[in-house]
PDB file of C-alpha atoms in Angstrom:
ATOM      1  CA  MET A  82       0.113  -0.109   0.150  1.00 79.00           C
ATOM      2  CA  SER A  83       1.415   3.472  -0.866  1.00 96.00           C
ATOM      3  CA  ILE A  84       1.526   6.430   1.696  1.00 98.00           C
ATOM      4  CA  GLU A  85      -1.384   8.212  -0.242  1.00 98.00           C
ATOM      5  CA  SER A  86      -3.602   5.486  -0.368  1.00 97.00           C
ATOM      6  CA  ASN A  87      -2.703   4.407   3.498  1.00 98.00           C
ATOM      7  CA  LEU A  88      -3.890   8.455   4.132  1.00 98.00           C
ATOM      8  CA  ARG A  89      -7.172   7.713   2.262  1.00 98.00           C
ATOM      9  CA  ARG A  90      -7.971   4.742   4.335  1.00 98.00           C
ATOM     10  CA  VAL A  91      -6.948   6.637   7.686  1.00 98.00           C
ATOM     11  CA  ASN A  92      -9.352   9.769   6.539  1.00 98.00           C
ATOM     12  CA  GLU A  93     -12.328   7.439   5.869  1.00 98.00           C
ATOM     13  CA  THR A  94     -11.918   5.717   9.324  1.00 98.00           C
ATOM     14  CA  ILE A  95     -11.858   9.366  10.727  1.00 98.00           C
ATOM     15  CA  ALA A  96     -14.754  10.195   8.809  1.00 98.00           C
ATOM     16  CA  GLN A  97     -16.619   7.129   9.980  1.00 98.00           C
ATOM     17  CA  ALA A  98     -15.674   7.671  13.540  1.00 98.00           C
ATOM     18  CA  ALA A  99     -16.424  11.350  13.708  1.00 98.00           C
ATOM     19  CA  GLU A 100     -19.807  10.237  12.051  1.00 98.00           C
ATOM     20  CA  ARG A 101     -20.599   8.154  15.055  1.00 97.00           C
ATOM     21  CA  ALA A 102     -20.043  10.677  17.638  1.00 97.00           C
ATOM     22  CA  GLY A 103     -22.020  13.095  15.651  1.00 98.00           C
ATOM     23  CA  ARG A 104     -18.725  15.386  14.965  1.00 98.00           C
ATOM     24  CA  ALA A 105     -17.414  16.677  11.611  1.00 98.00           C
ATOM     25  CA  PRO A 106     -14.303  14.946  10.451  1.00 98.00           C
ATOM     26  CA  SER A 107     -12.988  18.537   9.814  1.00 97.00           C
ATOM     27  CA  ASP A 108     -12.857  18.887  13.500  1.00 97.00           C
ATOM     28  CA  VAL A 109     -10.280  15.951  13.901  1.00 98.00           C
ATOM     29  CA  ARG A 110      -6.320  17.101  13.228  1.00 98.00           C
ATOM     30  CA  LEU A 111      -4.654  14.132  11.762  1.00 98.00           C
ATOM     31  CA  ILE A 112      -0.903  14.147  12.838  1.00 98.00           C
ATOM     32  CA  GLY A 113       1.459  11.729  10.962  1.00 98.00           C
ATOM     33  CA  VAL A 114       3.916  10.209  13.391  1.00 98.00           C
ATOM     34  CA  SER A 115       7.279  10.468  10.957  1.00 97.00           C
ATOM     35  CA  LYS A 116       9.620   9.446  13.734  1.00 95.00           C
ATOM     36  CA  THR A 117      10.412   6.213  12.182  1.00 94.00           C
ATOM     37  CA  VAL A 118      10.657   7.322   8.416  1.00 97.00           C
ATOM     38  CA  GLY A 119      12.773   9.688   6.664  1.00 97.00           C
ATOM     39  CA  ARG A 120      12.311  12.974   4.519  1.00 97.00           C
ATOM     40  CA  ARG A 121      11.194  11.053   1.304  1.00 97.00           C
ATOM     41  CA  GLU A 122       8.508   9.459   2.786  1.00 98.00           C
ATOM     42  CA  VAL A 123       7.518  12.791   4.834  1.00 98.00           C
ATOM     43  CA  ASP A 124       7.630  14.421   1.421  1.00 98.00           C
ATOM     44  CA  GLU A 125       5.654  11.693  -0.065  1.00 98.00           C
ATOM     45  CA  ALA A 126       2.841  12.355   2.476  1.00 98.00           C
ATOM     46  CA  TYR A 127       3.016  16.022   2.266  1.00 98.00           C
ATOM     47  CA  ALA A 128       2.304  15.566  -1.393  1.00 98.00           C
ATOM     48  CA  ALA A 129      -0.573  13.357  -0.783  1.00 98.00           C
ATOM     49  CA  GLY A 130      -2.260  16.318   1.371  1.00 98.00           C
ATOM     50  CA  LEU A 131      -0.934  15.776   4.807  1.00 98.00           C
ATOM     51  CA  ARG A 132       0.092  18.741   6.696  1.00 98.00           C
ATOM     52  CA  ASP A 133       0.873  18.176  10.409  1.00 98.00           C
ATOM     53  CA  PHE A 134       3.791  15.873  11.217  1.00 98.00           C
ATOM     54  CA  GLY A 135       4.753  14.716  14.764  1.00 98.00           C
ATOM     55  CA  GLU A 136       8.406  13.829  16.020  1.00 98.00           C
ATOM     56  CA  ASN A 137       9.403  12.198  19.513  1.00 97.00           C
ATOM     57  CA  ARG A 138      12.929  13.376  19.309  1.00 97.00           C
ATOM     58  CA  VAL A 139      14.048  17.121  18.870  1.00 98.00           C
ATOM     59  CA  GLN A 140      17.582  16.058  17.334  1.00 97.00           C
ATOM     60  CA  ASP A 141      15.850  13.544  14.914  1.00 96.00           C
ATOM     61  CA  ALA A 142      13.493  16.236  13.750  1.00 97.00           C
ATOM     62  CA  LYS A 143      16.107  19.113  13.357  1.00 96.00           C
ATOM     63  CA  ALA A 144      18.145  16.480  11.107  1.00 96.00           C
ATOM     64  CA  LYS A 145      14.780  15.764   9.080  1.00 97.00           C
ATOM     65  CA  PHE A 146      13.458  18.999   8.587  1.00 97.00           C
ATOM     66  CA  THR A 147      16.434  20.866   7.238  1.00 92.00           C
ATOM     67  CA  PRO A 148      15.650  22.184   4.791  1.00 94.00           C
ATOM     68  CA  PRO A 149      12.138  22.915   6.192  1.00 95.00           C
ATOM     69  CA  LEU A 150       8.783  21.785   4.919  1.00 95.00           C
ATOM     70  CA  PRO A 151       6.653  24.322   3.199  1.00 97.00           C
ATOM     71  CA  PRO A 152       5.056  27.076   5.544  1.00 97.00           C
ATOM     72  CA  ASP A 153       1.690  25.573   5.528  1.00 98.00           C
ATOM     73  CA  ALA A 154       2.950  22.412   7.192  1.00 98.00           C
ATOM     74  CA  THR A 155       2.962  22.179  11.144  1.00 98.00           C
ATOM     75  CA  LEU A 156       5.476  20.287  13.249  1.00 98.00           C
ATOM     76  CA  HIS A 157       4.214  18.634  16.641  1.00 98.00           C
ATOM     77  CA  LEU A 158       6.703  17.642  19.442  1.00 98.00           C
ATOM     78  CA  ILE A 159       4.741  14.507  20.633  1.00 98.00           C
ATOM     79  CA  GLY A 160       7.761  12.886  22.844  1.00 97.00           C
ATOM     80  CA  TYR A 161       9.337  13.536  25.739  1.00 97.00           C
ATOM     81  CA  LEU A 162      11.138  17.007  26.077  1.00 98.00           C
ATOM     82  CA  GLN A 163      14.483  17.497  27.910  1.00 96.00           C
ATOM     83  CA  THR A 164      15.114  20.764  29.692  1.00 96.00           C
ATOM     84  CA  ASN A 165      18.643  21.507  27.504  1.00 97.00           C
ATOM     85  CA  LYS A 166      16.402  20.737  24.271  1.00 97.00           C
ATOM     86  CA  ALA A 167      14.249  23.561  24.899  1.00 98.00           C
ATOM     87  CA  LYS A 168      15.970  25.986  22.594  1.00 97.00           C
ATOM     88  CA  ASP A 169      15.887  23.745  19.437  1.00 98.00           C
ATOM     89  CA  ALA A 170      12.452  22.809  20.226  1.00 98.00           C
ATOM     90  CA  ALA A 171      11.073  26.349  20.499  1.00 98.00           C
ATOM     91  CA  ALA A 172      12.856  26.847  17.220  1.00 97.00           C
ATOM     92  CA  LEU A 173      11.594  23.971  15.127  1.00 98.00           C
ATOM     93  CA  PHE A 174       8.214  23.210  16.695  1.00 98.00           C
ATOM     94  CA  ASP A 175       4.851  24.938  16.187  1.00 98.00           C
ATOM     95  CA  TYR A 176       3.285  22.575  18.704  1.00 98.00           C
ATOM     96  CA  VAL A 177       4.687  21.014  21.981  1.00 98.00           C
ATOM     97  CA  HIS A 178       2.471  18.165  23.382  1.00 98.00           C
ATOM     98  CA  SER A 179       4.335  17.051  26.075  1.00 98.00           C
ATOM     99  CA  ILE A 180       4.381  19.840  28.848  1.00 98.00           C
ATOM    100  CA  ASP A 181       4.658  17.853  32.080  1.00 98.00           C
ATOM    101  CA  ARG A 182       6.786  20.026  34.544  1.00 98.00           C
ATOM    102  CA  LEU A 183       7.173  23.637  35.469  1.00 98.00           C
ATOM    103  CA  ALA A 184      10.733  23.591  34.563  1.00 98.00           C
ATOM    104  CA  ILE A 185      10.183  22.808  30.757  1.00 98.00           C
ATOM    105  CA  ILE A 186       7.446  25.560  30.814  1.00 98.00           C
ATOM    106  CA  GLU A 187       9.889  28.183  31.881  1.00 98.00           C
ATOM    107  CA  ALA A 188      12.644  27.013  29.592  1.00 98.00           C
ATOM    108  CA  LEU A 189      10.003  27.325  26.547  1.00 98.00           C
ATOM    109  CA  ASN A 190       8.811  30.286  27.356  1.00 98.00           C
ATOM    110  CA  THR A 191      12.346  31.810  27.742  1.00 98.00           C
ATOM    111  CA  ARG A 192      13.778  30.237  24.432  1.00 98.00           C
ATOM    112  CA  ALA A 193      10.416  31.490  22.518  1.00 98.00           C
ATOM    113  CA  ALA A 194      10.963  35.005  23.757  1.00 98.00           C
ATOM    114  CA  GLN A 195      14.436  34.960  22.498  1.00 98.00           C
ATOM    115  CA  LEU A 196      13.015  33.721  19.111  1.00 97.00           C
ATOM    116  CA  GLU A 197      10.288  36.463  19.540  1.00 97.00           C
ATOM    117  CA  LYS A 198       7.936  33.600  18.535  1.00 97.00           C
ATOM    118  CA  ARG A 199       4.435  32.334  20.232  1.00 97.00           C
ATOM    119  CA  LEU A 200       4.489  28.581  20.654  1.00 98.00           C
ATOM    120  CA  LYS A 201       1.441  26.460  21.108  1.00 98.00           C
ATOM    121  CA  VAL A 202       1.490  23.920  23.983  1.00 98.00           C
ATOM    122  CA  LEU A 203      -0.477  21.030  25.571  1.00 98.00           C
ATOM    123  CA  VAL A 204      -0.020  19.717  28.965  1.00 98.00           C
ATOM    124  CA  GLN A 205       0.438  15.609  29.132  1.00 98.00           C
ATOM    125  CA  VAL A 206      -1.271  13.969  31.469  1.00 98.00           C
ATOM    126  CA  ASN A 207      -0.677  10.227  32.723  1.00 97.00           C
ATOM    127  CA  ILE A 208      -4.388   9.435  32.833  1.00 96.00           C
ATOM    128  CA  ALA A 209      -3.784   5.860  33.078  1.00 93.00           C
ATOM    129  CA  GLY A 210      -1.187   6.245  35.916  1.00 91.00           C
ATOM    130  CA  GLU A 211       1.499   3.824  34.249  1.00 89.00           C
ATOM    131  CA  GLU A 212       4.907   4.334  35.828  1.00 86.00           C
ATOM    132  CA  GLN A 213       6.804   4.079  32.651  1.00 83.00           C
ATOM    133  CA  LYS A 214       4.975   6.697  31.038  1.00 88.00           C
ATOM    134  CA  HIS A 215       5.916  10.543  31.097  1.00 94.00           C
ATOM    135  CA  GLY A 216       2.961  12.934  31.990  1.00 97.00           C
ATOM    136  CA  CYS A 217       2.046  14.883  35.030  1.00 98.00           C
ATOM    137  CA  GLU A 218      -0.689  13.270  37.390  1.00 97.00           C
ATOM    138  CA  PRO A 219      -4.156  14.502  36.770  1.00 98.00           C
ATOM    139  CA  GLU A 220      -4.262  16.570  40.022  1.00 97.00           C
ATOM    140  CA  GLU A 221      -1.165  18.396  38.988  1.00 98.00           C
ATOM    141  CA  ALA A 222      -2.621  19.435  35.427  1.00 98.00           C
ATOM    142  CA  ALA A 223      -4.539  22.507  36.819  1.00 98.00           C
ATOM    143  CA  GLY A 224      -1.330  23.897  38.102  1.00 98.00           C
ATOM    144  CA  LEU A 225       0.742  23.387  35.120  1.00 98.00           C
ATOM    145  CA  VAL A 226      -1.965  24.571  32.704  1.00 98.00           C
ATOM    146  CA  ARG A 227      -2.380  27.861  35.105  1.00 98.00           C
ATOM    147  CA  ALA A 228       1.468  28.207  34.911  1.00 98.00           C
ATOM    148  CA  ALA A 229       1.773  27.892  30.992  1.00 98.00           C
ATOM    149  CA  SER A 230      -1.255  30.334  30.685  1.00 98.00           C
ATOM    150  CA  GLU A 231       0.639  33.090  32.436  1.00 98.00           C
ATOM    151  CA  CYS A 232       3.651  32.767  30.328  1.00 98.00           C
ATOM    152  CA  SER A 233       3.723  35.447  27.351  1.00 98.00           C
ATOM    153  CA  GLN A 234       5.407  33.347  24.883  1.00 98.00           C
ATOM    154  CA  LEU A 235       3.110  30.029  25.544  1.00 98.00           C
ATOM    155  CA  GLU A 236      -0.310  29.616  24.417  1.00 98.00           C
ATOM    156  CA  VAL A 237      -1.904  26.412  26.110  1.00 98.00           C
ATOM    157  CA  VAL A 238      -4.335  24.884  23.830  1.00 98.00           C
ATOM    158  CA  GLY A 239      -5.385  21.896  25.714  1.00 98.00           C
ATOM    159  CA  LEU A 240      -4.279  18.203  27.131  1.00 98.00           C
ATOM    160  CA  MET A 241      -2.663  15.172  25.678  1.00 98.00           C
ATOM    161  CA  THR A 242      -2.498  11.582  26.929  1.00 98.00           C
ATOM    162  CA  ILE A 243      -0.732   8.165  25.807  1.00 96.00           C
ATOM    163  CA  ALA A 244      -3.363   5.378  26.362  1.00 95.00           C
ATOM    164  CA  PRO A 245      -1.935   2.288  27.590  1.00 93.00           C
ATOM    165  CA  LEU A 246      -1.272  -0.678  24.981  1.00 89.00           C
ATOM    166  CA  SER A 247      -4.366  -2.729  25.007  1.00 86.00           C
ATOM    167  CA  ALA A 248      -5.687  -5.920  23.584  1.00 75.00           C
ATOM    168  CA  THR A 249      -8.419  -4.358  22.114  1.00 90.00           C
ATOM    169  CA  ALA A 250      -9.199  -0.473  21.177  1.00 90.00           C
ATOM    170  CA  GLU A 251     -12.540  -0.471  23.419  1.00 92.00           C
ATOM    171  CA  GLU A 252     -10.047  -0.837  26.469  1.00 95.00           C
ATOM    172  CA  THR A 253      -8.795   2.404  26.032  1.00 95.00           C
ATOM    173  CA  ARG A 254     -11.979   4.280  26.223  1.00 97.00           C
ATOM    174  CA  PRO A 255     -11.901   5.144  29.735  1.00 96.00           C
ATOM    175  CA  VAL A 256      -8.703   6.886  29.758  1.00 97.00           C
ATOM    176  CA  PHE A 257      -9.882   9.233  26.786  1.00 98.00           C
ATOM    177  CA  ARG A 258     -13.097   9.682  28.279  1.00 98.00           C
ATOM    178  CA  GLY A 259     -11.179  10.728  31.475  1.00 98.00           C
ATOM    179  CA  LEU A 260      -8.876  13.162  29.472  1.00 98.00           C
ATOM    180  CA  ARG A 261     -11.863  14.769  28.002  1.00 98.00           C
ATOM    181  CA  GLU A 262     -13.757  15.197  31.591  1.00 98.00           C
ATOM    182  CA  LEU A 263     -10.404  16.422  33.247  1.00 98.00           C
ATOM    183  CA  ARG A 264     -10.344  19.076  30.116  1.00 98.00           C
ATOM    184  CA  ASP A 265     -13.847  20.026  30.778  1.00 98.00           C
ATOM    185  CA  ARG A 266     -13.370  20.750  34.602  1.00 98.00           C
ATOM    186  CA  LEU A 267     -10.114  22.585  34.014  1.00 98.00           C
ATOM    187  CA  ALA A 268     -11.782  24.809  31.323  1.00 98.00           C
ATOM    188  CA  GLU A 269     -14.342  25.807  33.758  1.00 98.00           C
ATOM    189  CA  SER A 270     -12.070  26.339  36.779  1.00 97.00           C
ATOM    190  CA  THR A 271      -9.487  28.307  34.647  1.00 96.00           C
ATOM    191  CA  GLY A 272     -11.728  30.127  32.268  1.00 97.00           C
ATOM    192  CA  LEU A 273      -9.575  28.991  29.283  1.00 98.00           C
ATOM    193  CA  ALA A 274     -10.890  27.544  26.143  1.00 96.00           C
ATOM    194  CA  LEU A 275      -8.480  24.477  25.996  1.00 98.00           C
ATOM    195  CA  PRO A 276      -9.863  23.286  22.742  1.00 98.00           C
ATOM    196  CA  GLU A 277      -7.399  20.541  21.750  1.00 98.00           C
ATOM    197  CA  LEU A 278      -7.446  17.018  22.827  1.00 98.00           C
ATOM    198  CA  SER A 279      -4.386  15.055  21.589  1.00 98.00           C
ATOM    199  CA  MET A 280      -5.057  11.401  21.998  1.00 98.00           C
ATOM    200  CA  GLY A 281      -5.171   8.197  19.942  1.00 97.00           C
ATOM    201  CA  MET A 282      -2.719   6.444  17.890  1.00 97.00           C
ATOM    202  CA  THR A 283      -3.239   3.854  15.042  1.00 96.00           C
ATOM    203  CA  ASN A 284      -4.446   1.135  17.134  1.00 95.00           C
ATOM    204  CA  ASP A 285      -7.277   3.161  19.091  1.00 97.00           C
ATOM    205  CA  TYR A 286      -7.762   6.631  17.286  1.00 98.00           C
ATOM    206  CA  ALA A 287     -11.300   5.770  16.346  1.00 98.00           C
ATOM    207  CA  VAL A 288     -12.428   5.292  19.834  1.00 98.00           C
ATOM    208  CA  ALA A 289     -10.453   8.539  20.817  1.00 98.00           C
ATOM    209  CA  ILE A 290     -12.509  10.301  18.066  1.00 98.00           C
ATOM    210  CA  GLU A 291     -15.438   9.089  19.392  1.00 98.00           C
ATOM    211  CA  GLU A 292     -14.513  10.347  22.869  1.00 98.00           C
ATOM    212  CA  GLY A 293     -13.536  13.799  21.601  1.00 98.00           C
ATOM    213  CA  ALA A 294     -10.089  13.892  20.132  1.00 98.00           C
ATOM    214  CA  THR A 295      -9.218  16.945  18.417  1.00 98.00           C
ATOM    215  CA  MET A 296      -5.653  15.642  17.404  1.00 99.00           C
ATOM    216  CA  ILE A 297      -4.714  11.945  16.961  1.00 98.00           C
ATOM    217  CA  ARG A 298      -1.024  10.792  16.294  1.00 98.00           C
ATOM    218  CA  VAL A 299      -1.001   8.177  13.771  1.00 98.00           C
ATOM    219  CA  GLY A 300       2.236   6.657  12.400  1.00 98.00           C
ATOM    220  CA  ARG A 301       1.908   2.956  11.258  1.00 97.00           C
ATOM    221  CA  ALA A 302      -1.417   3.333   9.764  1.00 98.00           C
ATOM    222  CA  ILE A 303       0.162   6.044   7.135  1.00 98.00           C
ATOM    223  CA  PHE A 304       3.535   4.934   6.968  1.00 97.00           C
ATOM    224  CA  GLN A 305       3.630   1.268   6.812  1.00 91.00           C
ATOM    225  CA  SER A 306       3.527  -0.604   3.463  1.00 76.00           C
TER     226      SER A 306
END
C-alpha cells in the first residue's frame, strides 16, 4: 500500500468515527507520526495532502526538517522534552504536546521569547497512571495549565495523553474519556478554552475520536506499507 492510499483509508476511518460521535471530520486534526521514516516519506505524505507531522525527538526532527517543509506544514513535538533541548524545540516546532513539569514551561517560554515566537503547548497527563509513561498526574494538571497560561510566549491549548497498549481499542475508552472530562473541569475552573485533546494512535484513534479527540497521532497506519 502506498502512503497516499494509507492516508485515504485513515481519513475514511476518521470520517466514520466522527459520524458515529455526531462530529464533523474536519474537527479532527491528523498528525502523521514520522519518527520512524525519513524525509522522502515525509515529502510523499505532504504531496498526498498531509500537513501535520509529529516527531518524538528534537535532534531527529532537526535533521529531518532541514531544509524545512513548506510554510503550510505544521510540526508537533509529541515526545518527552529534555530541558536542554528547549531552545531547538522552540525554534523548530509549532506545537509541543509534552508539557509535564514547570521546568520545561519556563525553559520553553524563555527560548520562545528569545526567538520572538509564540508557541502552542499542551499539558501531557498520565491518565492511566502507568509508571513507565511520562506526563503529570491528573491532580497536577491544573497548576501546569495555569503556569503555562501566565507565560507571555506560550499559548496553552489543551491536554494530551498516551493510552496503555491494550488487547482491544475499546479498552482505551476510559482513558480518553478521562482526559476529556479532566479538560472540561479545567476549562471551567480556569476560564481557558483548552480546545485541543491530543489522544489516540494507530491502534485506537477511532475510539479516541468518539471520545472527543481533536488531534490524533498516527504513524504505522500511514507510513507502513
